[in-house]
Tab-separated table of C-alpha atoms and ligand atoms in Angstrom:
chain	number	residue	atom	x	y	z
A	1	UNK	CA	-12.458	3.768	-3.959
A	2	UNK	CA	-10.650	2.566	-0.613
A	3	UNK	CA	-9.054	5.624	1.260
A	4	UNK	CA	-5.560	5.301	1.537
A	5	UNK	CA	-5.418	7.572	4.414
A	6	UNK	CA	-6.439	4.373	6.503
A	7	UNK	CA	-2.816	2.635	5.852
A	8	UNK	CA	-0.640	2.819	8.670
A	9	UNK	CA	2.676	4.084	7.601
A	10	UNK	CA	5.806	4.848	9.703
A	11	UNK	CA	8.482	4.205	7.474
A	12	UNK	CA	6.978	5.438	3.664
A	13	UNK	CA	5.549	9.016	3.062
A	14	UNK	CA	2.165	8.710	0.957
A	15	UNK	CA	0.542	11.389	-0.980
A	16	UNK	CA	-1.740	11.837	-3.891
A	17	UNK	CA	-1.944	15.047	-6.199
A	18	UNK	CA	-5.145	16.215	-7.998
A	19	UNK	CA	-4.404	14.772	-10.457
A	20	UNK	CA	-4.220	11.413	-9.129
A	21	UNK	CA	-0.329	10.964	-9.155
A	22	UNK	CA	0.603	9.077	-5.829
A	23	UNK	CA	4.379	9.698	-4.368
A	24	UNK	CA	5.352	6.897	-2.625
A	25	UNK	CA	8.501	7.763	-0.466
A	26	UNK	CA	10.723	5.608	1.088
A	27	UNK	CA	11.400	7.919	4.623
A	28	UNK	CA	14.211	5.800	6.293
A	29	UNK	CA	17.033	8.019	5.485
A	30	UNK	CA	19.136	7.539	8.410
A	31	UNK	CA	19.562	4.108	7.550
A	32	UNK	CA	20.004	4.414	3.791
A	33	UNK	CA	16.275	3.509	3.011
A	34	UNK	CA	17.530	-0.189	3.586
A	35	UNK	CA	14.537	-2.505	3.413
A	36	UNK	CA	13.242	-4.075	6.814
A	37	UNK	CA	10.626	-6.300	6.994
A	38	UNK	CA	8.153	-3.091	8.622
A	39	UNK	CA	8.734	-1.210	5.236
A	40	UNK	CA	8.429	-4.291	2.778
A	41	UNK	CA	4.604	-5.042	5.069
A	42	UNK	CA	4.002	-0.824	3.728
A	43	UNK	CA	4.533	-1.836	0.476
A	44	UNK	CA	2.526	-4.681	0.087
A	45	UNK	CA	-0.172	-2.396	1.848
A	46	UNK	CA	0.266	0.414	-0.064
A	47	UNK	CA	0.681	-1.544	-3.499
A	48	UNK	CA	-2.331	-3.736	-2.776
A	49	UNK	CA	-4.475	-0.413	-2.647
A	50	UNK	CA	-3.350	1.788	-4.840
A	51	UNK	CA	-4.969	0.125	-7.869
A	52	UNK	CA	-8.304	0.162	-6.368
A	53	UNK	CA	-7.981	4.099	-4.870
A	54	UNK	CA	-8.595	5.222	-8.580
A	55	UNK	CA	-4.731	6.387	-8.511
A	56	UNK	CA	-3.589	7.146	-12.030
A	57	UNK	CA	0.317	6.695	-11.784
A	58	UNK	CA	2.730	6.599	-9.305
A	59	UNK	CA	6.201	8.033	-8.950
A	60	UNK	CA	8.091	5.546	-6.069
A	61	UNK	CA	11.210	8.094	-4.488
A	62	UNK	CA	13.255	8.029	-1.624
A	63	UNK	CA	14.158	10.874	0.972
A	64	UNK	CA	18.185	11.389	1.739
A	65	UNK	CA	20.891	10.652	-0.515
A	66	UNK	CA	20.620	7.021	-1.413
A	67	UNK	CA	17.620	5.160	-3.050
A	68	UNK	CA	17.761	2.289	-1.291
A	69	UNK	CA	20.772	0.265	0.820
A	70	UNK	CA	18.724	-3.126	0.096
A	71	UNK	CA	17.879	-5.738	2.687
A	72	UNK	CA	18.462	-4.451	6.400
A	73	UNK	CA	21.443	-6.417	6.967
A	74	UNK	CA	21.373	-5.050	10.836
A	75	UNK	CA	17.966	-6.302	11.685
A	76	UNK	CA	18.970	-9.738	9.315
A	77	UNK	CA	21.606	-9.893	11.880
A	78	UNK	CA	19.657	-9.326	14.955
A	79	UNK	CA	16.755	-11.362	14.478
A	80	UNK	CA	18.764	-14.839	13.501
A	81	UNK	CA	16.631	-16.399	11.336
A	82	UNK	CA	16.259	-19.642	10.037
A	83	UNK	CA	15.553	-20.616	6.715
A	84	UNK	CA	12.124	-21.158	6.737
A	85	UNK	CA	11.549	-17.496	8.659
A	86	UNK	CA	13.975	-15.812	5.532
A	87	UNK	CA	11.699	-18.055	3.140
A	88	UNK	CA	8.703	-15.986	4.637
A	89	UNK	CA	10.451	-13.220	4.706
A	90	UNK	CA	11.231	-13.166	1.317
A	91	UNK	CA	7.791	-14.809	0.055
A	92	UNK	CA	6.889	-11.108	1.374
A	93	UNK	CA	9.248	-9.636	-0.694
A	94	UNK	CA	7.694	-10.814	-3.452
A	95	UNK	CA	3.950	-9.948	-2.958
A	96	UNK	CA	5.183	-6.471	-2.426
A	97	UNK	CA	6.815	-6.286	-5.740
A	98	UNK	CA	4.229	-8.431	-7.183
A	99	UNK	CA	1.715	-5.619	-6.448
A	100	UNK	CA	4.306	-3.208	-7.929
A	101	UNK	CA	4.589	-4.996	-11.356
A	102	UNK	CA	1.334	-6.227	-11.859
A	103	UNK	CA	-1.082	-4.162	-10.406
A	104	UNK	CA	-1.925	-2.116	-13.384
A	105	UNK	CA	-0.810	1.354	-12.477
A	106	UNK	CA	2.461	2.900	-13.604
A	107	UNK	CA	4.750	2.896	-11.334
A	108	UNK	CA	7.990	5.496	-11.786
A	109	UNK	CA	11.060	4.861	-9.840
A	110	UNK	CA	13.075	8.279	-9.306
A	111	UNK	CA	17.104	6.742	-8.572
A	112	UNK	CA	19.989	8.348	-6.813
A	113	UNK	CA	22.636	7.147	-4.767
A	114	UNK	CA	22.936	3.411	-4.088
A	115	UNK	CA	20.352	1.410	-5.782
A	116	UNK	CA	22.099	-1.841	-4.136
A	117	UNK	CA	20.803	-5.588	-3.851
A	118	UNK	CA	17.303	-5.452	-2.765
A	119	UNK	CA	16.942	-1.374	-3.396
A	120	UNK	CA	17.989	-3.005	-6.790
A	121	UNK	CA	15.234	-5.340	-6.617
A	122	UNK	CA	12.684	-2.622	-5.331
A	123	UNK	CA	14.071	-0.423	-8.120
A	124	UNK	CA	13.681	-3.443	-11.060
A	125	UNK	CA	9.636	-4.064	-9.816
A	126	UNK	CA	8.837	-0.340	-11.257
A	127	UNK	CA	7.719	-0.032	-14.825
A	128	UNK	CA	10.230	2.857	-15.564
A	129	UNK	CA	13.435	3.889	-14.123
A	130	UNK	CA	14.657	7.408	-14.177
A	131	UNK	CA	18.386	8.162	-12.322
A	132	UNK	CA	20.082	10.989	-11.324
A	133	UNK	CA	23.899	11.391	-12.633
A	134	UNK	CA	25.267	9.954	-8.950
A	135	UNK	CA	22.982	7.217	-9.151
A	136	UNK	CA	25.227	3.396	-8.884
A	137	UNK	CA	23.304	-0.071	-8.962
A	138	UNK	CA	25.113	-2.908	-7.521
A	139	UNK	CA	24.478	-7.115	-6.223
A	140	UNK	CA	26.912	-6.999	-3.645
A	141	UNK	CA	25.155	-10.004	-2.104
A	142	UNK	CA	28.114	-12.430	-2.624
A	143	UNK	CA	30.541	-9.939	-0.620
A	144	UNK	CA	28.443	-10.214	2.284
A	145	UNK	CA	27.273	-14.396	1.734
A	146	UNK	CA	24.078	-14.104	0.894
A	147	UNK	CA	21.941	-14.324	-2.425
A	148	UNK	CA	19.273	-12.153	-3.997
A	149	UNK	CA	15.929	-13.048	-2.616
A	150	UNK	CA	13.212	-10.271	-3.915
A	151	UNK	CA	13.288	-11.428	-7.743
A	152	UNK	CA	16.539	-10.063	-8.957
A	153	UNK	CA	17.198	-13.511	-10.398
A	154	UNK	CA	13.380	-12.871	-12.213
A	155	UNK	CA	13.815	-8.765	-12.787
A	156	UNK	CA	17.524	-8.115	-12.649
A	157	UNK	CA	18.159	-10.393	-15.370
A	158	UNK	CA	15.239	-9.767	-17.335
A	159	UNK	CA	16.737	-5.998	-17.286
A	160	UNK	CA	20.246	-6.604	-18.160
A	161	UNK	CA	20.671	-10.287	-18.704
A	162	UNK	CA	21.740	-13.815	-17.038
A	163	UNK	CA	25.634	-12.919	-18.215
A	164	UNK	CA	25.926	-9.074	-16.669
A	165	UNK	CA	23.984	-10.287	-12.979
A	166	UNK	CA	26.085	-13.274	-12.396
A	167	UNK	CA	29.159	-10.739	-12.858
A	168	UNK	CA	28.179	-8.133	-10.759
A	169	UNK	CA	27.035	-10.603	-8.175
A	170	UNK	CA	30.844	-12.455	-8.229
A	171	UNK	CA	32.832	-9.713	-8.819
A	172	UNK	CA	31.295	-6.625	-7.048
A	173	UNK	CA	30.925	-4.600	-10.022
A	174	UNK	CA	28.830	-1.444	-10.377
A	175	UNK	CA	27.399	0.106	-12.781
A	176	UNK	CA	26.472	4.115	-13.058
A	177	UNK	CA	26.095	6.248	-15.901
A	178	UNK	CA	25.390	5.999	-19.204
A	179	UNK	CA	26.490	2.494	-19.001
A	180	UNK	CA	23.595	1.661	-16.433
A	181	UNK	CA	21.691	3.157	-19.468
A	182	UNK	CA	23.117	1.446	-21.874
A	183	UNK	CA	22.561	-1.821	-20.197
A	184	UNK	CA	19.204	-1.593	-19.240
A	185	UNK	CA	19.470	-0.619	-15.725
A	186	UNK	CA	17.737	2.993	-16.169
A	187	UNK	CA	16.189	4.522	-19.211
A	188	UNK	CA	16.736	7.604	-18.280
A	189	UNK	CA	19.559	9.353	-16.776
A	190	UNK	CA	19.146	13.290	-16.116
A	191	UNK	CA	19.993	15.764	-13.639
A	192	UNK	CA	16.292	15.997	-12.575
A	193	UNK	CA	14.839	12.678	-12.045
A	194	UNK	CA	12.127	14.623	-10.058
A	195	UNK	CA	10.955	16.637	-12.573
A	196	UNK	CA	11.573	14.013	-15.175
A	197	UNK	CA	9.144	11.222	-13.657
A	198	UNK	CA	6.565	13.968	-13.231
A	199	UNK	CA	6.540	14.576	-16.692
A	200	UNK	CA	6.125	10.663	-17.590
A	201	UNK	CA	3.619	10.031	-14.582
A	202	UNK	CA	1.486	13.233	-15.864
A	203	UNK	CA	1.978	11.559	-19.690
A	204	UNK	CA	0.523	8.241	-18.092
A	205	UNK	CA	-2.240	9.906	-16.098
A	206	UNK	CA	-3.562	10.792	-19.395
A	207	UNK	CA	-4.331	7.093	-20.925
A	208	UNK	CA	-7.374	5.572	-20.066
A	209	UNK	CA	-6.787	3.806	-16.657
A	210	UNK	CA	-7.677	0.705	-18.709
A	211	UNK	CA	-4.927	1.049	-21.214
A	212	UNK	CA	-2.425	1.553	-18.486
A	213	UNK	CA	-3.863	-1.255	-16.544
A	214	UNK	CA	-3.295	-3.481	-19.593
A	215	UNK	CA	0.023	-2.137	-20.606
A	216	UNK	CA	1.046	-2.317	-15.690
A	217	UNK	CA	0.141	-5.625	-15.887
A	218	UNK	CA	-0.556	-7.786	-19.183
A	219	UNK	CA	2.936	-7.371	-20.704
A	220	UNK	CA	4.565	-8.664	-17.657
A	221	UNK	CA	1.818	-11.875	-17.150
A	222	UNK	CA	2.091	-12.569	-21.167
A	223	UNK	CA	6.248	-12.761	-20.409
A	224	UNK	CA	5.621	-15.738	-18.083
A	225	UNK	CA	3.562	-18.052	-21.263
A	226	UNK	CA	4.845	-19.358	-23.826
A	227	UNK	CA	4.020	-17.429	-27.130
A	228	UNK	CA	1.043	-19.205	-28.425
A	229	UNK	CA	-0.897	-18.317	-24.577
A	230	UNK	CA	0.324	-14.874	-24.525
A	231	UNK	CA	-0.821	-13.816	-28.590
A	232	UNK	CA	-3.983	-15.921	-26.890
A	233	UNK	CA	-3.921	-13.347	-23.827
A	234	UNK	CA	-3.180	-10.595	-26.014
A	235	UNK	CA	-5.929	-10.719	-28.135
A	236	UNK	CA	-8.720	-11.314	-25.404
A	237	UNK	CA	-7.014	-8.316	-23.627
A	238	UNK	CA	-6.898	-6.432	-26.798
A	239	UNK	CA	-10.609	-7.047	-27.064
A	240	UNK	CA	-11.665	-6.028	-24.142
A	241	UNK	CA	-9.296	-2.569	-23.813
A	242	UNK	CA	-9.412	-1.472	-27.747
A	243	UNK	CA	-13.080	-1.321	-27.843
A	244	UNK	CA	-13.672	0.472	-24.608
A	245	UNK	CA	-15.811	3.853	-24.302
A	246	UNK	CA	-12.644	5.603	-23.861
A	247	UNK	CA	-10.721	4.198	-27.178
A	248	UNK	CA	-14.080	4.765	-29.052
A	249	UNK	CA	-14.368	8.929	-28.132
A	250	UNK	CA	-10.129	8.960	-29.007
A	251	UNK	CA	-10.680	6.912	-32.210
A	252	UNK	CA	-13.864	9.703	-33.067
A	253	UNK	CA	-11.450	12.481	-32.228
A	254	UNK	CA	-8.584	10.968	-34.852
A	255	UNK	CA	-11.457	10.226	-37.822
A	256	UNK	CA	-12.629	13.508	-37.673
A	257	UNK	CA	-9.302	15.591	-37.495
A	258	UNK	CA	-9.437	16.600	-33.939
A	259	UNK	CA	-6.484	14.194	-32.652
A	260	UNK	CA	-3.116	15.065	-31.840
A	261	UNK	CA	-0.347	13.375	-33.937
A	262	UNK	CA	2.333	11.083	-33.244
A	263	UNK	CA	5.250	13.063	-34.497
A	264	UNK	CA	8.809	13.876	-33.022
A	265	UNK	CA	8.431	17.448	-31.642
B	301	LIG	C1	22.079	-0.050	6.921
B	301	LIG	C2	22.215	-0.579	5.616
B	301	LIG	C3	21.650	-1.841	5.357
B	301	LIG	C4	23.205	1.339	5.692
B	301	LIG	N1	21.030	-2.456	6.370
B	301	LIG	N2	21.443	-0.698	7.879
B	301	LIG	N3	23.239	-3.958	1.135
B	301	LIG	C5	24.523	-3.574	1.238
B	301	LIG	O1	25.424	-4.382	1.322
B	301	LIG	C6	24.776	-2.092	1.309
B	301	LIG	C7	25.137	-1.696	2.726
B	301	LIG	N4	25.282	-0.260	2.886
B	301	LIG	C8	26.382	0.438	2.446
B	301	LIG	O2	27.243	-0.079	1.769
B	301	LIG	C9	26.451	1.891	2.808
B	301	LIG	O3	25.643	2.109	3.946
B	301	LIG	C10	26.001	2.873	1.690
B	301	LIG	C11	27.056	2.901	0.591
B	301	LIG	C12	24.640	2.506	1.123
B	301	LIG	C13	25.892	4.302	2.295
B	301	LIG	O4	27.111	4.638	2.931
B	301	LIG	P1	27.137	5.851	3.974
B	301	LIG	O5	28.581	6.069	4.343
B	301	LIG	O6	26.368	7.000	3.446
B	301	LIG	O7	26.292	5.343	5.254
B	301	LIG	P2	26.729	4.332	6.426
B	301	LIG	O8	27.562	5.067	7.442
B	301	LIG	O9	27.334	3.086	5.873
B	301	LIG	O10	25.332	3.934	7.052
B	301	LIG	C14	24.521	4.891	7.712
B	301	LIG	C15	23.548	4.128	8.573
B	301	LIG	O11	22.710	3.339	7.737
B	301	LIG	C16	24.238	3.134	9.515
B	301	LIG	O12	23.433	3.023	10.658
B	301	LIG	P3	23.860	3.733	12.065
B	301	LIG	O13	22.766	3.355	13.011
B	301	LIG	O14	25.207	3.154	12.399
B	301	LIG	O15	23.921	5.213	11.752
B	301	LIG	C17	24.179	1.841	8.739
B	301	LIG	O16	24.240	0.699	9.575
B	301	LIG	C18	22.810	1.976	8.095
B	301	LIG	N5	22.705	1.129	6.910
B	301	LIG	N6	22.921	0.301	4.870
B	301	LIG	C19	20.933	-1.887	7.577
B	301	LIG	N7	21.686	-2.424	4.163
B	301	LIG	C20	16.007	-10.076	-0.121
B	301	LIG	S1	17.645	-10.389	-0.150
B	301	LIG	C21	18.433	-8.888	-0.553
B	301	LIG	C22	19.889	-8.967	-0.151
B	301	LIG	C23	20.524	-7.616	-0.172
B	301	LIG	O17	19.936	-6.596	-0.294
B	301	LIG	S2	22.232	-7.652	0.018
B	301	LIG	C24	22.707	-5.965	-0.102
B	301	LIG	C25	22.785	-5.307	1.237
């Protein structure tokens, strides 16, 4: 287990419960949680460990009223990039959400506020959303000339489709609501997003690390072959997690009657 209380964090809070449920929260309220490049380097950091600090889920938060304002458009501004620095900057991007989608451990996003451009993209890299009622998700990337660069164009449209991105991107438009329900931009929209993630992350903490590894990181590897690799993938990973100690002392419990059922409560 690598201790976590090594990383050096000045912009994310970091905590783990007893029962292994990490909050990751982003702590940059006064500036709308927007994403600088010191935050995205905490990610990567903290989403490179977490996996191997025996961490069985993770709810990812934010402190003040907005999720995340996306990109730091001030220090964008201030540091004058060229194209190869954004490049790196956003090659960054993506091993931080990288770690996020496939590193095996659920990851729980709790949404309020703006959830905008790359706080969208942040938001898109967790395995389940959960959003308060005053919770909005916009691209406003064209309004201000640039373009998505932390895998919207991979996540985004995987969420909600090619058709519904390129029309919030051109027009502006936000969605909230049951709409961003409806679409695929939350699954779950509820007046305590806290309490609700808990629940899920507690629910997750549950399944064999193994399962949860398979379910945190296979799904989203078999999405990227085509279908003959990834029934290929899914068997050798089926193999390996469906005959493991843990499967064998649940699939005892269910032959003799001790199990829990799967029923609507
Ligand atoms: C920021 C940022 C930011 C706020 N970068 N500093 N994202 C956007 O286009 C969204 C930009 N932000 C906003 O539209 C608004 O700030 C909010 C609607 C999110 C919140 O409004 P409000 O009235 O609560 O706050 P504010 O007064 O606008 O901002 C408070 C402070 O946060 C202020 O700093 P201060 O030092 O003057 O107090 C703002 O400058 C700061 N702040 N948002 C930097 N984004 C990999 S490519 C991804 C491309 C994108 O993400 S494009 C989308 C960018």
């Amino acid at each position: 287990m690598r201790d976590l209380s090594d990383l050096k964090l000045q912009n994310i809070l970091l905590d783990v419960d007893q029962d292994g449920i990490a909050s990751v929260t982003l702590n940059r309220p006064s500036k709308r949680n927007a994403l600088d490049l010191a935050t995205i380097d905490e990610l990567v950091d903290i989403f490179s460990t977490l996996p191997r600090a025996g961490v069985r889920a993770a709810i990812l938060r934010a402190n003040g009223d907005h999720f995340s304002a996306g990109l730091d458009l001030v220090e964008h501004h201030r540091e004058e990039r060229s194209a190869s620095d954004f490049m790196h900057v956003c090659l960054r991007w993506h091993e931080a959400f990288n770690k996020m989608e496939y590193g095996g451990v659920p990851i729980i996003a709790v949404l309020k506020g703006a959830v905008v451009g790359g706080g969208l993209e942040l938001a898109s890299a967790a395995h389940i959303r959960v959003a308060a009622p005053d919770t909005y998700f916009g691209l406003p990337e064209g309004q201000r000339g640039l373009f998505t660069g932390g895998g919207a164009t991979i996540r985004v449209a995987d969420l909600i489709g090619k058709a519904r991105m390129i029309d919030m991107m051109l027009s502006g438009r936000l969605y909230r609501g049951q709409e961003a329900v409806d679409v695929g931009l939350c699954q779950y929209l509820i007046e305590d997003p806290e309490a609700k993630a808990m629940e899920i992350a507690q629910a997750a903490a549950r399944n064999p690390p193994l399962s949860n590894f398979a379910i945190c990181s296979a799904i989203s590897h078999m999405q990227n072959m085509s279908a003959l690799d990834a029934a290929y993938a899914e068997a050798v990973v089926a193999g390996v997690v469906n005959t493991q100690d843990a499967a064998r002392e649940r699939l005892a419990a269910f032959a003799t009657g001790t199990a829990n059922k799967i029923k609507p409560k």
